[in-house]
CSV table of C-alpha atoms and ligand atoms in Angstrom, one decimal:
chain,number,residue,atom,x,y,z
A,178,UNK,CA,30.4,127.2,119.8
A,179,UNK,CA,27.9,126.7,122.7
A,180,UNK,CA,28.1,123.4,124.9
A,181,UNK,CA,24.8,122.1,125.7
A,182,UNK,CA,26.2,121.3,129.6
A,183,UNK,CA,26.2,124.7,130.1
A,184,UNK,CA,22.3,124.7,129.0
A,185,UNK,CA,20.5,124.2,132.3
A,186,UNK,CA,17.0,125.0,130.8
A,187,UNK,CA,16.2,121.8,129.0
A,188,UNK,CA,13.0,120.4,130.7
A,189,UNK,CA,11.1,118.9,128.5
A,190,UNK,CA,12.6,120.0,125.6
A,191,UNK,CA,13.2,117.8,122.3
A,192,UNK,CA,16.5,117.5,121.5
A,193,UNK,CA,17.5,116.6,117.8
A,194,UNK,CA,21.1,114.9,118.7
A,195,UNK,CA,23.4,114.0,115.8
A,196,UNK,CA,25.6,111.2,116.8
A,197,UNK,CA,28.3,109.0,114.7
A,198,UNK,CA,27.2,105.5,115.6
A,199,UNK,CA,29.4,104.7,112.8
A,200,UNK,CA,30.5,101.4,114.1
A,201,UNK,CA,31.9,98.3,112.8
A,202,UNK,CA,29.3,95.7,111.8
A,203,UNK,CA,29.4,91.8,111.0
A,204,UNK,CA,26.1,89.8,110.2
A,205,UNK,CA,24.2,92.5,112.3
A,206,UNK,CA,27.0,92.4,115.4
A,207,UNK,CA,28.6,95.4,116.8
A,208,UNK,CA,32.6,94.1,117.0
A,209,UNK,CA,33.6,97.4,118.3
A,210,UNK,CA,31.3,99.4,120.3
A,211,UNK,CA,33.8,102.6,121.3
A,212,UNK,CA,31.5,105.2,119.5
A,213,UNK,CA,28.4,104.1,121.3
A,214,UNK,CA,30.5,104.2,124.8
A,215,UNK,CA,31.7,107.2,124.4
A,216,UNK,CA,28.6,109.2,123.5
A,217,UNK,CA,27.2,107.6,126.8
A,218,UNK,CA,27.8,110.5,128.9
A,219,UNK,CA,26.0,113.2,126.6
A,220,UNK,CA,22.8,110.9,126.5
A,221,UNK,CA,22.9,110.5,130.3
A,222,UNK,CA,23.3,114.1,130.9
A,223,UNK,CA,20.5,114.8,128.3
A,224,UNK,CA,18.2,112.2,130.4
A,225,UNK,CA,18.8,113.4,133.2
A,226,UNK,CA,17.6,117.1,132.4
A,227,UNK,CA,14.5,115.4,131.4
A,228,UNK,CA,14.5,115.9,127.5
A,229,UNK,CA,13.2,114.1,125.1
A,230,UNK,CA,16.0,113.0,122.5
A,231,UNK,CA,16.1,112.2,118.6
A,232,UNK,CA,18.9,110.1,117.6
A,233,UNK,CA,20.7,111.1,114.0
A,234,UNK,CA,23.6,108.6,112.9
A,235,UNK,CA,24.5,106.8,109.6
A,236,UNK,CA,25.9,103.7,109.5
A,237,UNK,CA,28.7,102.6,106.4
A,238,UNK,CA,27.9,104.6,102.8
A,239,UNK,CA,24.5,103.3,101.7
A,240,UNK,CA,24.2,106.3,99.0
A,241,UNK,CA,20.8,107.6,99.5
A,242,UNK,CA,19.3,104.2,99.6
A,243,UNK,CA,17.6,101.5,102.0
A,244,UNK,CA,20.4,99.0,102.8
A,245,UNK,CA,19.1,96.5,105.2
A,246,UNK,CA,22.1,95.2,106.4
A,247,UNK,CA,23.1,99.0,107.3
A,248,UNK,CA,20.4,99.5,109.6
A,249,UNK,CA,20.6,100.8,113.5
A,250,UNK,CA,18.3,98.2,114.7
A,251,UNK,CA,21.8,96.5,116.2
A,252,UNK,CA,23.3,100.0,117.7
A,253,UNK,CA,19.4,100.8,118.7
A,254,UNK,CA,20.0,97.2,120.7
A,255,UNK,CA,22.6,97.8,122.1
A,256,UNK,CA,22.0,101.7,123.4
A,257,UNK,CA,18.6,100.0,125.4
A,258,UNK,CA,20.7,97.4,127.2
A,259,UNK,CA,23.1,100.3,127.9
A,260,UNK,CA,20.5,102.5,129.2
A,261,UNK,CA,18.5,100.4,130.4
A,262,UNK,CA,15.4,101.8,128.8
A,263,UNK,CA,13.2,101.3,125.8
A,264,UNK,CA,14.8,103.2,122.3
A,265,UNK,CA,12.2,103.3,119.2
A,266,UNK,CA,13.2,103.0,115.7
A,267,UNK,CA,11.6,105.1,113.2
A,268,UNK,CA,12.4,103.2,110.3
A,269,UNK,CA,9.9,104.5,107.5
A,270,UNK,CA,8.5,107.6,106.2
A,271,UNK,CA,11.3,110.3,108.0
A,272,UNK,CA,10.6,112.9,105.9
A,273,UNK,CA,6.7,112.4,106.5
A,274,UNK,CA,6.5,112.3,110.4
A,275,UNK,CA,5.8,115.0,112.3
A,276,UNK,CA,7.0,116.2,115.8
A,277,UNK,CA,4.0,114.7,117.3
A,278,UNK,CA,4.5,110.9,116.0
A,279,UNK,CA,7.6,110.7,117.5
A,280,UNK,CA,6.2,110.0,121.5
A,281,UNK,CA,3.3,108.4,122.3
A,282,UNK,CA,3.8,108.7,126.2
A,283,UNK,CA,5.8,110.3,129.1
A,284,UNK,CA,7.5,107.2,129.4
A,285,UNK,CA,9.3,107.3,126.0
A,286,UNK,CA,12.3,109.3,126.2
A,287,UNK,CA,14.4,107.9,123.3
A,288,UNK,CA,14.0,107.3,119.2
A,289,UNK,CA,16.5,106.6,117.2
A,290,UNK,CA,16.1,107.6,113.2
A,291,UNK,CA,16.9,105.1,111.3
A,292,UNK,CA,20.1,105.4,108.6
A,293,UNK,CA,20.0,108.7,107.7
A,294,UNK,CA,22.1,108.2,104.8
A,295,UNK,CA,18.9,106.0,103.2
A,296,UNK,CA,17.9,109.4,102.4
A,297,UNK,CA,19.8,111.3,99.3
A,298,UNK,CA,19.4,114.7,100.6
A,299,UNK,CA,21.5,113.9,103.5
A,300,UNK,CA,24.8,114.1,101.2
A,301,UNK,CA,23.6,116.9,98.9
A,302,UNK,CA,23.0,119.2,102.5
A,303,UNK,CA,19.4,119.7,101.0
A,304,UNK,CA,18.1,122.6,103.2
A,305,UNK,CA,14.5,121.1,102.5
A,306,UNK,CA,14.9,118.1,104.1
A,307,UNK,CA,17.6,119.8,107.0
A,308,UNK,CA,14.5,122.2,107.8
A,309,UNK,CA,12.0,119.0,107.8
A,310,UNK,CA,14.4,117.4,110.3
A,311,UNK,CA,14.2,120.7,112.5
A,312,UNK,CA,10.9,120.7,112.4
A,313,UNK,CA,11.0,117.4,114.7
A,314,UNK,CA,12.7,119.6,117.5
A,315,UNK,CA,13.3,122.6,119.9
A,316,UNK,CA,17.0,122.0,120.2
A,317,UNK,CA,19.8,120.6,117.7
A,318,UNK,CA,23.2,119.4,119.1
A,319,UNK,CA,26.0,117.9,117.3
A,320,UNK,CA,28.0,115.5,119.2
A,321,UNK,CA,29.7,113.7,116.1
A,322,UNK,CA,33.0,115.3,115.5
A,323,UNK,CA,34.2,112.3,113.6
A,324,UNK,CA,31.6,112.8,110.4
A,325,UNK,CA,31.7,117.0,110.8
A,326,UNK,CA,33.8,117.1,107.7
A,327,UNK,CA,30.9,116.5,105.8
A,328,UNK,CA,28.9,118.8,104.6
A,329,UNK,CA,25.9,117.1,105.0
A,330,UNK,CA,22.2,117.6,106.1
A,331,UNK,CA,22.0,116.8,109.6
A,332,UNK,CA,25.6,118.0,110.5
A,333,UNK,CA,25.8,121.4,108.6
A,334,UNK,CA,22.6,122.9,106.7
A,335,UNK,CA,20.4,121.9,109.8
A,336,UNK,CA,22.3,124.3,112.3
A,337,UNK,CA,20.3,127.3,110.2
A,338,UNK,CA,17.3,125.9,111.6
A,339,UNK,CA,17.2,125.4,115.3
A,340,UNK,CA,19.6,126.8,117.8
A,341,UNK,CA,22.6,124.8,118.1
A,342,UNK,CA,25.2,123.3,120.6
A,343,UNK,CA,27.9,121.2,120.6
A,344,UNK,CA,27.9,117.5,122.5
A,345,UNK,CA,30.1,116.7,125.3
A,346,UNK,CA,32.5,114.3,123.3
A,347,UNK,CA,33.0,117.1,120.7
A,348,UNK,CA,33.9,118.9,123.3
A,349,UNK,CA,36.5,117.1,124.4
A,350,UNK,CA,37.9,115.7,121.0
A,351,UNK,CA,38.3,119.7,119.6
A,352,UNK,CA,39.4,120.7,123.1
A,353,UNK,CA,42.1,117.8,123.2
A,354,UNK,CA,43.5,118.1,118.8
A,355,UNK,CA,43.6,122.4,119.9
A,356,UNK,CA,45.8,121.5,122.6
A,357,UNK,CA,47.8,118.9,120.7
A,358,UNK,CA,48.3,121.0,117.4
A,359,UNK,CA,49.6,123.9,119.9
A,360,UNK,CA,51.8,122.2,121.8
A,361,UNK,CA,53.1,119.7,119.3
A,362,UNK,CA,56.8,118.2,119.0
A,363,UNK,CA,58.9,117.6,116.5
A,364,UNK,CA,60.1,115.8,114.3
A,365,UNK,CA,56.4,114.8,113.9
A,366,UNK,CA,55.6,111.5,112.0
A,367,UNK,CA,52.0,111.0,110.8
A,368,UNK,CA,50.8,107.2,109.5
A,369,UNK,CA,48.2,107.1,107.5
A,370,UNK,CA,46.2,103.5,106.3
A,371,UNK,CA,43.1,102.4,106.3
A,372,UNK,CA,40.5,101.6,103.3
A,373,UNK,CA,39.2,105.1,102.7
A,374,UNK,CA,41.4,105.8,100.0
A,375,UNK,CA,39.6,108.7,98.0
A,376,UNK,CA,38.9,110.3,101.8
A,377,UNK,CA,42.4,110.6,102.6
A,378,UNK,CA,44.6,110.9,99.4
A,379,UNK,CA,44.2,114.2,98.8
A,380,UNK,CA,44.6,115.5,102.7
A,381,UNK,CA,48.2,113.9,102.5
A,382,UNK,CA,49.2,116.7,99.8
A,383,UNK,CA,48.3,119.2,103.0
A,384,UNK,CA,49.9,117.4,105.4
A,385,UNK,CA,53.1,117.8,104.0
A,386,UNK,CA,54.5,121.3,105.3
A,387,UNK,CA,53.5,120.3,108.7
A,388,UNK,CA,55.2,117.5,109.0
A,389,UNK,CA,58.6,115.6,109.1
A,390,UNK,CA,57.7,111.7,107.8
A,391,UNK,CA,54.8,110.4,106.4
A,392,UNK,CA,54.3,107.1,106.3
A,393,UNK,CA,51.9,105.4,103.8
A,394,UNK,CA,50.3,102.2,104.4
A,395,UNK,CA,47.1,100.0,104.0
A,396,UNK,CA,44.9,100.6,101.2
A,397,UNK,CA,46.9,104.0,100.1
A,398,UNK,CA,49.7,102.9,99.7
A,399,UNK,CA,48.8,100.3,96.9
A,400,UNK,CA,48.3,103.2,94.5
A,401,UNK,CA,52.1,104.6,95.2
A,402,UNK,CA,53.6,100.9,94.8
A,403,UNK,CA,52.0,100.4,91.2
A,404,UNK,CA,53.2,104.4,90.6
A,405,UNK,CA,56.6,103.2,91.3
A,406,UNK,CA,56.6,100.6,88.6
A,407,UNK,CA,55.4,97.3,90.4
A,408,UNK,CA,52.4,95.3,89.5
A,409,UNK,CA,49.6,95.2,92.7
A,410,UNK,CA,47.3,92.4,90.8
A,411,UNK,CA,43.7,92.8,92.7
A,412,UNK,CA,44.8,95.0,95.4
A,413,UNK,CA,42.4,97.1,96.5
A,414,UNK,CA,43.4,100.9,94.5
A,415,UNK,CA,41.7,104.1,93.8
A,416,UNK,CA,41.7,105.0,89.9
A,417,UNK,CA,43.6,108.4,88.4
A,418,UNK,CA,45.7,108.4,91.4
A,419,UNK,CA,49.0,109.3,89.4
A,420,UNK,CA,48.5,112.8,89.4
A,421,UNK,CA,48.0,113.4,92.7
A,422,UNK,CA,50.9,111.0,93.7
A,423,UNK,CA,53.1,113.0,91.7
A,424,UNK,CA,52.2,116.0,93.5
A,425,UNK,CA,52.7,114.4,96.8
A,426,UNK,CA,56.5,113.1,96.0
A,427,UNK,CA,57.4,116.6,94.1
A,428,UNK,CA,55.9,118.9,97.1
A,429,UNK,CA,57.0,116.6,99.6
A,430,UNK,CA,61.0,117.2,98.4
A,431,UNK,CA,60.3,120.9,98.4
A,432,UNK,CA,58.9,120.9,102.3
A,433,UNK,CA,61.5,118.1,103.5
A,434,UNK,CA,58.6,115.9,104.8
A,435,UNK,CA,59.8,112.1,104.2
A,436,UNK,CA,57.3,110.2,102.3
A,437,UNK,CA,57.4,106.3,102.8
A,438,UNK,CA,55.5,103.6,101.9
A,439,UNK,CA,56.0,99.9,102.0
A,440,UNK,CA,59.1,98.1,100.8
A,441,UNK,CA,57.6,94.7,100.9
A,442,UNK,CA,54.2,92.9,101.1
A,443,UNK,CA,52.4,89.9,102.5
A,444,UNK,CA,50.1,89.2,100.1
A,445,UNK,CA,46.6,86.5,99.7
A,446,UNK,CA,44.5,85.2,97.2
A,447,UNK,CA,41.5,86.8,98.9
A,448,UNK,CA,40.6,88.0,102.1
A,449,UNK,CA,40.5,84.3,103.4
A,450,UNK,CA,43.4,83.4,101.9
A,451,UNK,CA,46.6,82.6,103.4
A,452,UNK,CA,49.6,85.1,104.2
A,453,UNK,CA,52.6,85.0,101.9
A,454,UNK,CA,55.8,87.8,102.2
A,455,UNK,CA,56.8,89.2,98.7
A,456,UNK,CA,58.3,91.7,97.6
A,457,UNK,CA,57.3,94.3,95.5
A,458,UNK,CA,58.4,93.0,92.0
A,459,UNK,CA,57.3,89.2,92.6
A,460,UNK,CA,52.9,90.0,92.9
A,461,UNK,CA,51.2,88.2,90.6
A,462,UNK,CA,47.7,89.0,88.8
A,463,UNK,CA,45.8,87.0,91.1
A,464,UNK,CA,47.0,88.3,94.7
A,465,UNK,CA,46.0,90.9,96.7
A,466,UNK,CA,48.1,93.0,99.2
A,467,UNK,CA,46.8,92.7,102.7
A,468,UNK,CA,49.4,93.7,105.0
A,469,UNK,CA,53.0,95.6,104.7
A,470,UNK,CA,56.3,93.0,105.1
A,471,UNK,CA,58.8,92.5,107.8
A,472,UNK,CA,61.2,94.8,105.4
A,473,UNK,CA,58.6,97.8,105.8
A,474,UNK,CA,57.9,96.8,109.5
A,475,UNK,CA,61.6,97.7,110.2
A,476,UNK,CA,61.5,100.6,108.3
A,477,UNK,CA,58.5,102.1,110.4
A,478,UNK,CA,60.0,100.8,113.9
A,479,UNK,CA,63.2,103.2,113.0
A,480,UNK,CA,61.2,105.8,112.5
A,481,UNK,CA,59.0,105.7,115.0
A,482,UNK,CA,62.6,105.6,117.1
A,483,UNK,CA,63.5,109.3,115.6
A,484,UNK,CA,59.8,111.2,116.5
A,485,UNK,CA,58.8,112.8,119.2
A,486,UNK,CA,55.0,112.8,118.0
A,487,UNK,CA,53.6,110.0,115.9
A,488,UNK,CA,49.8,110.4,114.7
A,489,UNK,CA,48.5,107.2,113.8
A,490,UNK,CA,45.4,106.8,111.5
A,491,UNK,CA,44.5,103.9,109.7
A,492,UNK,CA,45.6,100.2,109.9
A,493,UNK,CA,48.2,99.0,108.0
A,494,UNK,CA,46.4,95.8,106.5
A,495,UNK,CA,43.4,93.7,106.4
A,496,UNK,CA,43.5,93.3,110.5
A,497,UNK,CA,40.1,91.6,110.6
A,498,UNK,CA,42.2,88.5,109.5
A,499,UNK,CA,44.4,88.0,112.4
A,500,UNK,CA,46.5,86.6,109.3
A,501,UNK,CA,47.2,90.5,107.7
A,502,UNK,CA,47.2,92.2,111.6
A,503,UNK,CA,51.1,91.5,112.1
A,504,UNK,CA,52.0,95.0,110.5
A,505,UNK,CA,49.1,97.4,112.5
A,506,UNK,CA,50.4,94.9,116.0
A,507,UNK,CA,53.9,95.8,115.5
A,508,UNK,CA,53.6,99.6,114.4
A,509,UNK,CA,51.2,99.2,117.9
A,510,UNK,CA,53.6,97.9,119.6
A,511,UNK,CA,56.8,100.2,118.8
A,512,UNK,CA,54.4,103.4,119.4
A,513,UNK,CA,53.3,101.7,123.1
A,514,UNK,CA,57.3,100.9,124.2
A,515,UNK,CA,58.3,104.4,123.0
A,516,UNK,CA,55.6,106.1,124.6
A,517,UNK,CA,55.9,104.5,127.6
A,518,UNK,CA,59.5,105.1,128.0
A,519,UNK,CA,58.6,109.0,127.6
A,520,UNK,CA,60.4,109.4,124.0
A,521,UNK,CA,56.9,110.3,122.1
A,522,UNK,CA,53.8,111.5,122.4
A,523,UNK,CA,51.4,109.7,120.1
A,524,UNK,CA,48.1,110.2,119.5
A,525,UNK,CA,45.2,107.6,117.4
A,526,UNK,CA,42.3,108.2,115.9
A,527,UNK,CA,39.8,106.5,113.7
A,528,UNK,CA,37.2,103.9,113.7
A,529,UNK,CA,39.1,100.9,112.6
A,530,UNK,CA,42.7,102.1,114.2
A,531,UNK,CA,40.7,102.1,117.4
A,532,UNK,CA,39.0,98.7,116.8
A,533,UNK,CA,42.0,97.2,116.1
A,534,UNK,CA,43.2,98.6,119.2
A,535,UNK,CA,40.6,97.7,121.4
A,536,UNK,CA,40.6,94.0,119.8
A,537,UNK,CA,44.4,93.6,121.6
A,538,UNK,CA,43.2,96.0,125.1
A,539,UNK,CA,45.9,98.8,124.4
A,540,UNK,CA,43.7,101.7,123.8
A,541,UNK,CA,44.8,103.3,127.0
A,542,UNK,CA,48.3,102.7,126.2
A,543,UNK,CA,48.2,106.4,123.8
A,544,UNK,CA,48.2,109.6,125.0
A,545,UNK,CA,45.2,110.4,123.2
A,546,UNK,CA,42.3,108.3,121.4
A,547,UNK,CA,40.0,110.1,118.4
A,548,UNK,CA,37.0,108.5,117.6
A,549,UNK,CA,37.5,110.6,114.3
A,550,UNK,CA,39.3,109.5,111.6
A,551,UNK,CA,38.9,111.8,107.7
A,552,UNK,CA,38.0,114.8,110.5
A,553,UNK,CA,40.7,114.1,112.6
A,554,UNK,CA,43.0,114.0,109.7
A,555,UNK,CA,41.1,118.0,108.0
A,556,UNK,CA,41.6,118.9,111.9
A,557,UNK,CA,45.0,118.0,111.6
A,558,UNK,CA,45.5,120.3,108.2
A,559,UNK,CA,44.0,123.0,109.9
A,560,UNK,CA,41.0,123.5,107.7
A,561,UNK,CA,37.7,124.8,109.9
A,562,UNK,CA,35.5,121.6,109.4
A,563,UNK,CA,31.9,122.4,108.2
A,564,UNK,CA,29.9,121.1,111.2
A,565,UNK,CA,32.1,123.1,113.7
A,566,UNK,CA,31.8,126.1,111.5
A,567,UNK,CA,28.7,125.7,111.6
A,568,UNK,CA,28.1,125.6,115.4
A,569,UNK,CA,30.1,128.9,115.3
B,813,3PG,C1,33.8,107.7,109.7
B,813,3PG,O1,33.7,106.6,110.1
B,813,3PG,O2,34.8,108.2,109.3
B,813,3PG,C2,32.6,108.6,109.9
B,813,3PG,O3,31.5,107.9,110.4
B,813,3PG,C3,32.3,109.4,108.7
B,813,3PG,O4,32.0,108.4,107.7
B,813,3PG,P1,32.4,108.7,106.1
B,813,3PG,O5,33.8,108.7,106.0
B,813,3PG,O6,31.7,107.6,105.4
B,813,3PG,O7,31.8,110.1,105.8
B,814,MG,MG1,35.6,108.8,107.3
């Protein structure tokens, strides 16, 4: 893997730049910009080599179609005011340009493509349209480690097109998980939450040997509470999860890794709604579990108490009501206290683990912050993700 700052012959040359500007949107606002910041630095260093530069990102899982409210024109917005510079968006007919519609003038430096999951081939890694999107530069550099487990166009077929590099904040995400996997302390204790259900189930499964407790929260975790017997009414679940959740409690006695998962709920009629503590057995059909209980809370805290490493991805609830944040504040809290007292090292990554941290100003309170969460998570099994093999 070759970093483009050790490239010092870029003048002038057009620079294909994949980027996750995967961030969280709201009626067209950004209400967490920590991906765009921290890709600053690779488009300032590319600027100031004086190349030209073609923004790839996706935004959210359109599936190969035009979603207007998943456009870039907000990130595109918000990169100009940042730069202080014009940015184009090339919203139509991507697979139709050509290298030479992209700049009309010296003085354009940026365009941004728009959501390059409106195209199908992007998922299916369709070498046609990877080799279509080389053809729009000299130079492709992937600084997205947080979508380079996927196997798709712009991240993995394209690198058999143009020569390659890694981005600066690549750089230092894979630099930082080699040095914590290598140095790591145990008893380890790995939290895992969040939305992304079918993303993350099955990494659990490999997760096991390596590590002493994992704790299952969030969306997850509603598919182990109805496995154990209790009723989850419309909770958000994945479907033919029992298999796999077997497989997880069976292995996870074998390798003496700790599974746990809540104990109690607060519940709401919607996402709206208002809280309510329960416990498992007393959900009815038309509730929905949104955060874990003050039972489970405890639970976690002691935990926490016995590691020496805590990785922590995925919020616990529905955080975007400050109703269902108590259990991601608390589990925030007990890492902070810990690791400020020296007793842990603790490391966070992905998108909505770091917005929620950002929302109450403790991101700096962790040793170390991944903008990544599903690669952070393959990292973290030790699987060779597709993008970086590729750059290899
Ligand atoms: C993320 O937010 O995890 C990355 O942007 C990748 O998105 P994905 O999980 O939809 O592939
Ligand atoms: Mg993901």
């Amino acid at each position: 893997m070759k970093s483009i700052s050790e490239e010092l012959n870029l003048n002038n040359q057009k620079i294909l730049l994949r980027l996750d500007l995967n961030v969280p949107l709201i009626d067209d606002k950004i209400t967490d910009t920590t991906r765009i910041d921290k890709i600053l630095p690779t488009l300032k260093f590319l600027i100031s080599q004086n190349t030209k530069i073609i923004i790839i990102s996706h935004v959210g899982r359109p599936k190969g179609q035009v979603v207007n409210e998943l456009s870039l024109r907000p990130i595109c917005d918000d990169l100009e005011m940042k730069l202080s510079q014009n940015i184009k968006l090339i919203s139509k007919g991507i697979k139709e340009i050509t290298s030479k519609d992209l700049f009309n003038n010296d003085h354009e430096k940026i365009v941004v493509l728009e959501n390059i999951r409106f195209y199908p081939e992007e998922e299916k890694n369709n070498p046609k349209f990877a080799k279509h999107l080389a053809s729009l530069a000299d130079i492709y550099v992937n600084d997205a480690f947080s979508c380079s487990h996927r196997a798709h166009a712009s991240i993995d077929e394209i690198t058999n097109f143009l020569p390659c590099y890694s981005g600066l904040q690549l750089d230092l995400e894979v630099g930082a998980l080699k040095k914590i996997t290598s140095e790591i302390k145990k008893p380890i204790t790995c939290i895992i939450g969040g939305s992304k259900v079918s993303t993350k189930i099955n990494i659990i499964k490999n997760l096991i040997p390596k590590f002493d407790n994992i704790i299952i929260v969030g969306g997850m975790a509603n598919n182990i509470i109805k496995y154990m017997g209790n009723q989850i009414g419309k909770s958000l679940k994945e479907e033919n999860c029992d298999p796999i959740i077997k497989e997880i409690i069976s292995l996870s006695e074998t390798e003496n890794c700790k599974i746990i998962y809540p104990q109690d709920a607060v519940v709401g009629k919607n996402l709206n709604g208002s809280p309510q503590t329960k416990e498992l057995s007393e959900i009815s059909s038309d509730e929905m579990i949104l955060d874990i209980g003050p039972k489970t809370i405890g639970i976690i805290k002691n935990i926490i108490d016995k590691s020496n490493t805590i990785l922590w991805n995925g919020p616990a609830g529905y955080f975007e009501n400050p109703s269902f944040a108590n259990g991601s504040i608390e589990i925030a809290k007990k890492i902070i206290e810990n690791k400020k007292s020296n007793k842990i090292y603790s490391v966070i990554g992905g998108g909505d683990t770091v917005s929620l941290l950002n929302s109450l100003n403790v991101v700096n309170d962790f040793n170390f912050v991944s903008t990544a969460g599903g690669a952070f998570l393959e990292y973290l099994e030790g699987k060779e993700l597709p993008g970086i093999k590729a750059l290899n």
